C-alpha positions as protocol buffer text, in pm:
chain_id: "A"
residue {
  index: 1
  type: PRO
  ca { x: -376 y: 1305 z: 439 }
}
residue {
  index: 2
  type: TYR
  ca { x: -284 y: 1523 z: 140 }
}
residue {
  index: 3
  type: THR
  ca { x: 88 y: 1515 z: 219 }
}
residue {
  index: 4
  type: THR
  ca { x: 90 y: 1136 z: 248 }
}
residue {
  index: 5
  type: ARG
  ca { x: -99 y: 1106 z: -83 }
}
residue {
  index: 6
  type: PHE
  ca { x: 150 y: 1336 z: -252 }
}
residue {
  index: 7
  type: LEU
  ca { x: 437 y: 1123 z: -127 }
}
residue {
  index: 8
  type: SER
  ca { x: 257 y: 802 z: -221 }
}
residue {
  index: 9
  type: VAL
  ca { x: 191 y: 923 z: -576 }
}
residue {
  index: 10
  type: LEU
  ca { x: 566 y: 956 z: -626 }
}
residue {
  index: 11
  type: GLN
  ca { x: 590 y: 577 z: -581 }
}
residue {
  index: 12
  type: THR
  ca { x: 358 y: 501 z: -875 }
}
residue {
  index: 13
  type: PRO
  ca { x: 613 y: 468 z: -1160 }
}
residue {
  index: 14
  type: GLY
  ca { x: 840 y: 247 z: -952 }
}
residue {
  index: 15
  type: ARG
  ca { x: 551 y: 34 z: -830 }
}
residue {
  index: 16
  type: ILE
  ca { x: 427 y: -16 z: -1184 }
}
residue {
  index: 17
  type: VAL
  ca { x: 772 y: -124 z: -1301 }
}
residue {
  index: 18
  type: LEU
  ca { x: 801 y: -367 z: -1009 }
}
residue {
  index: 19
  type: LEU
  ca { x: 456 y: -511 z: -1088 }
}
residue {
  index: 20
  type: ARG
  ca { x: 529 y: -551 z: -1457 }
}
residue {
  index: 21
  type: ASP
  ca { x: 867 y: -712 z: -1389 }
}
residue {
  index: 22
  type: MET
  ca { x: 701 y: -936 z: -1128 }
}
residue {
  index: 23
  type: ARG
  ca { x: 958 y: -825 z: -866 }
}
residue {
  index: 24
  type: TYR
  ca { x: 745 y: -920 z: -569 }
}
residue {
  index: 25
  type: ASP
  ca { x: 1046 y: -948 z: -341 }
}
residue {
  index: 26
  type: ARG
  ca { x: 1120 y: -581 z: -394 }
}
residue {
  index: 27
  type: GLN
  ca { x: 755 y: -486 z: -344 }
}
residue {
  index: 28
  type: LEU
  ca { x: 761 y: -674 z: -15 }
}
residue {
  index: 29
  type: THR
  ca { x: 1080 y: -489 z: 78 }
}
residue {
  index: 30
  type: VAL
  ca { x: 906 y: -156 z: 17 }
}
residue {
  index: 31
  type: ASP
  ca { x: 590 y: -252 z: 209 }
}
residue {
  index: 32
  type: LEU
  ca { x: 769 y: -418 z: 498 }
}
residue {
  index: 33
  type: GLY
  ca { x: 1032 y: -144 z: 529 }
}
residue {
  index: 34
  type: SER
  ca { x: 774 y: 133 z: 539 }
}
residue {
  index: 35
  type: GLN
  ca { x: 555 y: -56 z: 787 }
}
residue {
  index: 36
  type: ILE
  ca { x: 850 y: -123 z: 1020 }
}
residue {
  index: 37
  type: ALA
  ca { x: 956 y: 244 z: 1000 }
}
residue {
  index: 38
  type: TYR
  ca { x: 599 y: 345 z: 1081 }
}
residue {
  index: 39
  type: GLN
  ca { x: 572 y: 111 z: 1380 }
}
residue {
  index: 40
  type: VAL
  ca { x: 911 y: 209 z: 1525 }
}
residue {
  index: 41
  type: TYR
  ca { x: 842 y: 579 z: 1478 }
}
residue {
  index: 42
  type: CYS
  ca { x: 492 y: 559 z: 1629 }
}
residue {
  index: 43
  type: VAL
  ca { x: 597 y: 357 z: 1932 }
}
residue {
  index: 44
  type: ALA
  ca { x: 895 y: 586 z: 1998 }
}
residue {
  index: 45
  type: SER
  ca { x: 700 y: 909 z: 1952 }
}
residue {
  index: 46
  type: VAL
  ca { x: 406 y: 794 z: 2165 }
}
residue {
  index: 47
  type: ALA
  ca { x: 646 y: 669 z: 2434 }
}
residue {
  index: 48
  type: LEU
  ca { x: 813 y: 1011 z: 2433 }
}
residue {
  index: 49
  type: GLY
  ca { x: 476 y: 1180 z: 2490 }
}
residue {
  index: 50
  type: ALA
  ca { x: 362 y: 1284 z: 2143 }
}
residue {
  index: 51
  type: GLY
  ca { x: 33 y: 1094 z: 2180 }
}
residue {
  index: 52
  type: VAL
  ca { x: -201 y: 1108 z: 1882 }
}
residue {
  index: 53
  type: TRP
  ca { x: 38 y: 1337 z: 1697 }
}
residue {
  index: 54
  type: GLY
  ca { x: 297 y: 1062 z: 1700 }
}
residue {
  index: 55
  type: LEU
  ca { x: 54 y: 838 z: 1516 }
}
residue {
  index: 56
  type: ALA
  ca { x: -53 y: 1112 z: 1277 }
}
residue {
  index: 57
  type: THR
  ca { x: 302 y: 1201 z: 1177 }
}
residue {
  index: 58
  type: GLY
  ca { x: 382 y: 830 z: 1152 }
}
residue {
  index: 59
  type: ALA
  ca { x: 175 y: 820 z: 833 }
}
residue {
  index: 60
  type: LEU
  ca { x: 410 y: 1078 z: 684 }
}
residue {
  index: 61
  type: VAL
  ca { x: 711 y: 871 z: 787 }
}
residue {
  index: 62
  type: ARG
  ca { x: 559 y: 557 z: 632 }
}
residue {
  index: 63
  type: SER
  ca { x: 487 y: 733 z: 301 }
}
residue {
  index: 64
  type: ALA
  ca { x: 830 y: 896 z: 288 }
}
residue {
  index: 65
  type: VAL
  ca { x: 1012 y: 569 z: 359 }
}
residue {
  index: 66
  type: ALA
  ca { x: 802 y: 380 z: 104 }
}
residue {
  index: 67
  type: THR
  ca { x: 871 y: 647 z: -159 }
}
residue {
  index: 68
  type: ILE
  ca { x: 1245 y: 645 z: -95 }
}
residue {
  index: 69
  type: VAL
  ca { x: 1272 y: 266 z: -90 }
}
residue {
  index: 70
  type: THR
  ca { x: 1059 y: 236 z: -406 }
}
residue {
  index: 71
  type: GLY
  ca { x: 1292 y: 476 z: -584 }
}
residue {
  index: 72
  type: VAL
  ca { x: 1598 y: 285 z: -468 }
}
residue {
  index: 73
  type: VAL
  ca { x: 1478 y: -67 z: -559 }
}
residue {
  index: 74
  type: SER
  ca { x: 1304 y: 17 z: -887 }
}
residue {
  index: 75
  type: ILE
  ca { x: 1378 y: 274 z: -1157 }
}
residue {
  index: 76
  type: GLY
  ca { x: 1505 y: 563 z: -951 }
}
residue {
  index: 77
  type: PHE
  ca { x: 1329 y: 895 z: -942 }
}
residue {
  index: 78
  type: ASP
  ca { x: 1189 y: 1021 z: -1273 }
}
residue {
  index: 79
  type: LEU
  ca { x: 989 y: 1337 z: -1320 }
}
residue {
  index: 80
  type: PRO
  ca { x: 636 y: 1274 z: -1451 }
}
residue {
  index: 81
  type: SER
  ca { x: 553 y: 1361 z: -1810 }
}
residue {
  index: 82
  type: LEU
  ca { x: 216 y: 1450 z: -1963 }
}
residue {
  index: 83
  type: ARG
  ca { x: 327 y: 1380 z: -2319 }
}
residue {
  index: 84
  type: GLY
  ca { x: 59 y: 1180 z: -2504 }
}
residue {
  index: 85
  type: TRP
  ca { x: -190 y: 1185 z: -2215 }
}
residue {
  index: 86
  type: ARG
  ca { x: -497 y: 1210 z: -2441 }
}
residue {
  index: 87
  type: LYS
  ca { x: -450 y: 852 z: -2563 }
}
residue {
  index: 88
  type: PHE
  ca { x: -520 y: 724 z: -2214 }
}
residue {
  index: 89
  type: GLY
  ca { x: -882 y: 840 z: -2175 }
}
residue {
  index: 90
  type: GLY
  ca { x: -1027 y: 488 z: -2147 }
}
residue {
  index: 91
  type: LEU
  ca { x: -755 y: 382 z: -1908 }
}
residue {
  index: 92
  type: ILE
  ca { x: -815 y: 687 z: -1690 }
}
residue {
  index: 93
  type: ARG
  ca { x: -1190 y: 617 z: -1679 }
}
residue {
  index: 94
  type: PHE
  ca { x: -1118 y: 258 z: -1574 }
}
residue {
  index: 95
  type: GLY
  ca { x: -872 y: 375 z: -1312 }
}
residue {
  index: 96
  type: LEU
  ca { x: -1120 y: 622 z: -1164 }
}
residue {
  index: 97
  type: SER
  ca { x: -1392 y: 358 z: -1139 }
}
residue {
  index: 98
  type: PHE
  ca { x: -1142 y: 116 z: -983 }
}
residue {
  index: 99
  type: GLN
  ca { x: -1031 y: 377 z: -730 }
}
residue {
  index: 100
  type: ALA
  ca { x: -1392 y: 438 z: -626 }
}
residue {
  index: 101
  type: ASN
  ca { x: -1359 y: 129 z: -404 }
}
residue {
  index: 102
  type: TRP
  ca { x: -1062 y: 280 z: -221 }
}
residue {
  index: 103
  type: PHE
  ca { x: -1249 y: 609 z: -187 }
}
residue {
  index: 104
  type: ALA
  ca { x: -1529 y: 421 z: -10 }
}
residue {
  index: 105
  type: VAL
  ca { x: -1272 y: 260 z: 225 }
}
residue {
  index: 106
  type: VAL
  ca { x: -1124 y: 602 z: 308 }
}
residue {
  index: 107
  type: VAL
  ca { x: -1470 y: 747 z: 377 }
}
residue {
  index: 108
  type: ARG
  ca { x: -1549 y: 452 z: 607 }
}
residue {
  index: 109
  type: GLU
  ca { x: -1220 y: 485 z: 797 }
}
residue {
  index: 110
  type: GLN
  ca { x: -1251 y: 861 z: 841 }
}
residue {
  index: 111
  type: SER
  ca { x: -1613 y: 829 z: 952 }
}
residue {
  index: 112
  type: LEU
  ca { x: -1509 y: 573 z: 1212 }
}
residue {
  index: 113
  type: ASN
  ca { x: -1231 y: 807 z: 1332 }
}
residue {
  index: 114
  type: ILE
  ca { x: -1477 y: 1094 z: 1369 }
}
residue {
  index: 115
  type: VAL
  ca { x: -1727 y: 881 z: 1561 }
}
residue {
  index: 116
  type: VAL
  ca { x: -1460 y: 745 z: 1798 }
}
residue {
  index: 117
  type: ALA
  ca { x: -1318 y: 1094 z: 1858 }
}
residue {
  index: 118
  type: VAL
  ca { x: -1661 y: 1250 z: 1922 }
}
residue {
  index: 119
  type: VAL
  ca { x: -1788 y: 970 z: 2146 }
}
residue {
  index: 120
  type: SER
  ca { x: -1472 y: 883 z: 2340 }
}
residue {
  index: 121
  type: GLY
  ca { x: -1221 y: 1160 z: 2283 }
}
residue {
  index: 122
  type: VAL
  ca { x: -896 y: 1205 z: 2100 }
}
residue {
  index: 123
  type: GLY
  ca { x: -696 y: 992 z: 2348 }
}
residue {
  index: 124
  type: VAL
  ca { x: -911 y: 686 z: 2282 }
}
residue {
  index: 125
  type: LEU
  ca { x: -884 y: 759 z: 1909 }
}
residue {
  index: 126
  type: GLY
  ca { x: -506 y: 742 z: 1939 }
}
residue {
  index: 127
  type: ILE
  ca { x: -522 y: 409 z: 2120 }
}
residue {
  index: 128
  type: TRP
  ca { x: -773 y: 275 z: 1866 }
}
residue {
  index: 129
  type: THR
  ca { x: -557 y: 384 z: 1573 }
}
residue {
  index: 130
  type: PHE
  ca { x: -242 y: 236 z: 1727 }
}
residue {
  index: 131
  type: ALA
  ca { x: -412 y: -98 z: 1799 }
}
residue {
  index: 132
  type: ASN
  ca { x: -564 y: -101 z: 1450 }
}
residue {
  index: 133
  type: ARG
  ca { x: -220 y: -47 z: 1294 }
}
residue {
  index: 134
  type: LEU
  ca { x: -70 y: -331 z: 1497 }
}
residue {
  index: 135
  type: PHE
  ca { x: -338 y: -567 z: 1366 }
}
residue {
  index: 136
  type: GLN
  ca { x: -265 y: -453 z: 1010 }
}
residue {
  index: 137
  type: LEU
  ca { x: 90 y: -589 z: 1023 }
}
residue {
  index: 138
  type: PRO
  ca { x: -11 y: -955 z: 964 }
}
residue {
  index: 139
  type: SER
  ca { x: -240 y: -847 z: 683 }
}
residue {
  index: 140
  type: LEU
  ca { x: 62 y: -712 z: 495 }
}
residue {
  index: 141
  type: ALA
  ca { x: 130 y: -1060 z: 355 }
}
residue {
  index: 142
  type: PHE
  ca { x: -227 y: -1091 z: 234 }
}
residue {
  index: 143
  type: SER
  ca { x: -237 y: -744 z: 77 }
}
residue {
  index: 144
  type: SER
  ca { x: 80 y: -826 z: -115 }
}
residue {
  index: 145
  type: LEU
  ca { x: -91 y: -1138 z: -248 }
}
residue {
  index: 146
  type: TYR
  ca { x: -386 y: -924 z: -352 }
}
residue {
  index: 147
  type: ALA
  ca { x: -164 y: -683 z: -544 }
}
residue {
  index: 148
  type: VAL
  ca { x: 40 y: -946 z: -727 }
}
residue {
  index: 149
  type: GLY
  ca { x: -197 y: -1239 z: -764 }
}
residue {
  index: 150
  type: PHE
  ca { x: -373 y: -1145 z: -1085 }
}
residue {
  index: 151
  type: PRO
  ca { x: -64 y: -1043 z: -1285 }
}
residue {
  index: 152
  type: ALA
  ca { x: 124 y: -1352 z: -1167 }
}
residue {
  index: 153
  type: MET
  ca { x: -156 y: -1591 z: -1260 }
}
residue {
  index: 154
  type: ALA
  ca { x: -207 y: -1417 z: -1595 }
}
residue {
  index: 155
  type: ASN
  ca { x: 163 y: -1456 z: -1669 }
}
residue {
  index: 156
  type: LEU
  ca { x: 162 y: -1826 z: -1575 }
}
residue {
  index: 157
  type: LEU
  ca { x: -147 y: -1898 z: -1785 }
}
residue {
  index: 158
  type: MET
  ca { x: -5 y: -1702 z: -2078 }
}
residue {
  index: 159
  type: ARG
  ca { x: 307 y: -1923 z: -2069 }
}
residue {
  index: 160
  type: GLY
  ca { x: 89 y: -2236 z: -2053 }
}
residue {
  index: 161
  type: GLU
  ca { x: 209 y: -2339 z: -1707 }
}
residue {
  index: 162
  type: ASP
  ca { x: -6 y: -2507 z: -1444 }
}
residue {
  index: 163
  type: PRO
  ca { x: -79 y: -2246 z: -1172 }
}
residue {
  index: 164
  type: ALA
  ca { x: -188 y: -2504 z: -910 }
}
residue {
  index: 165
  type: PRO
  ca { x: 158 y: -2559 z: -750 }
}
residue {
  index: 166
  type: VAL
  ca { x: 222 y: -2184 z: -731 }
}
residue {
  index: 167
  type: ILE
  ca { x: -119 y: -2118 z: -578 }
}
residue {
  index: 168
  type: LEU
  ca { x: -74 y: -2393 z: -319 }
}
residue {
  index: 169
  type: ARG
  ca { x: 276 y: -2272 z: -224 }
}
residue {
  index: 170
  type: SER
  ca { x: 158 y: -1908 z: -201 }
}
residue {
  index: 171
  type: VAL
  ca { x: -144 y: -1993 z: 14 }
}
residue {
  index: 172
  type: ARG
  ca { x: 70 y: -2200 z: 250 }
}
residue {
  index: 173
  type: ARG
  ca { x: 329 y: -1923 z: 290 }
}
residue {
  index: 174
  type: ALA
  ca { x: 64 y: -1655 z: 337 }
}
residue {
  index: 175
  type: ALA
  ca { x: -113 y: -1866 z: 601 }
}
residue {
  index: 176
  type: ILE
  ca { x: 212 y: -1910 z: 790 }
}
residue {
  index: 177
  type: ALA
  ca { x: 300 y: -1542 z: 763 }
}
residue {
  index: 178
  type: GLY
  ca { x: -51 y: -1434 z: 868 }
}
residue {
  index: 179
  type: THR
  ca { x: -65 y: -1643 z: 1184 }
}
């Protein structure tokens, strides 16, 4: 988990630029590309006999592909800077409280993994994880809507445009993609 988080953190500047520029097509490219790489890698490695380890290392592949694609389609790879970090105290507090939700999701998922592994064994855990990942593929369209919905609506309202046609078109497309 720590290696995938390290790789995922490297995506942050590029993801922020894509969000601010409202480049949702490029965000979808990153998410879809990394998910496809993950699925192909996991299926191939499990088929070749890697079992649960194929799924575990698939998370590394997904993070690496997402990081590389984010760098290619956004700003490139910039080294982080801590210059002027003290001015962001309020923003950091907000970010930590916002991330508490994701921390709860991670705790829930890891608890479920532990229970499945203890009760049924590591083989069943591998099958459970693989099936769970397959069902997450249709939710990719909905998670993209979650990530971009608020900034897009704020931008439309700021420009004085009616958001109703955009909302209707987005919901229709997401419903089609999710089924």
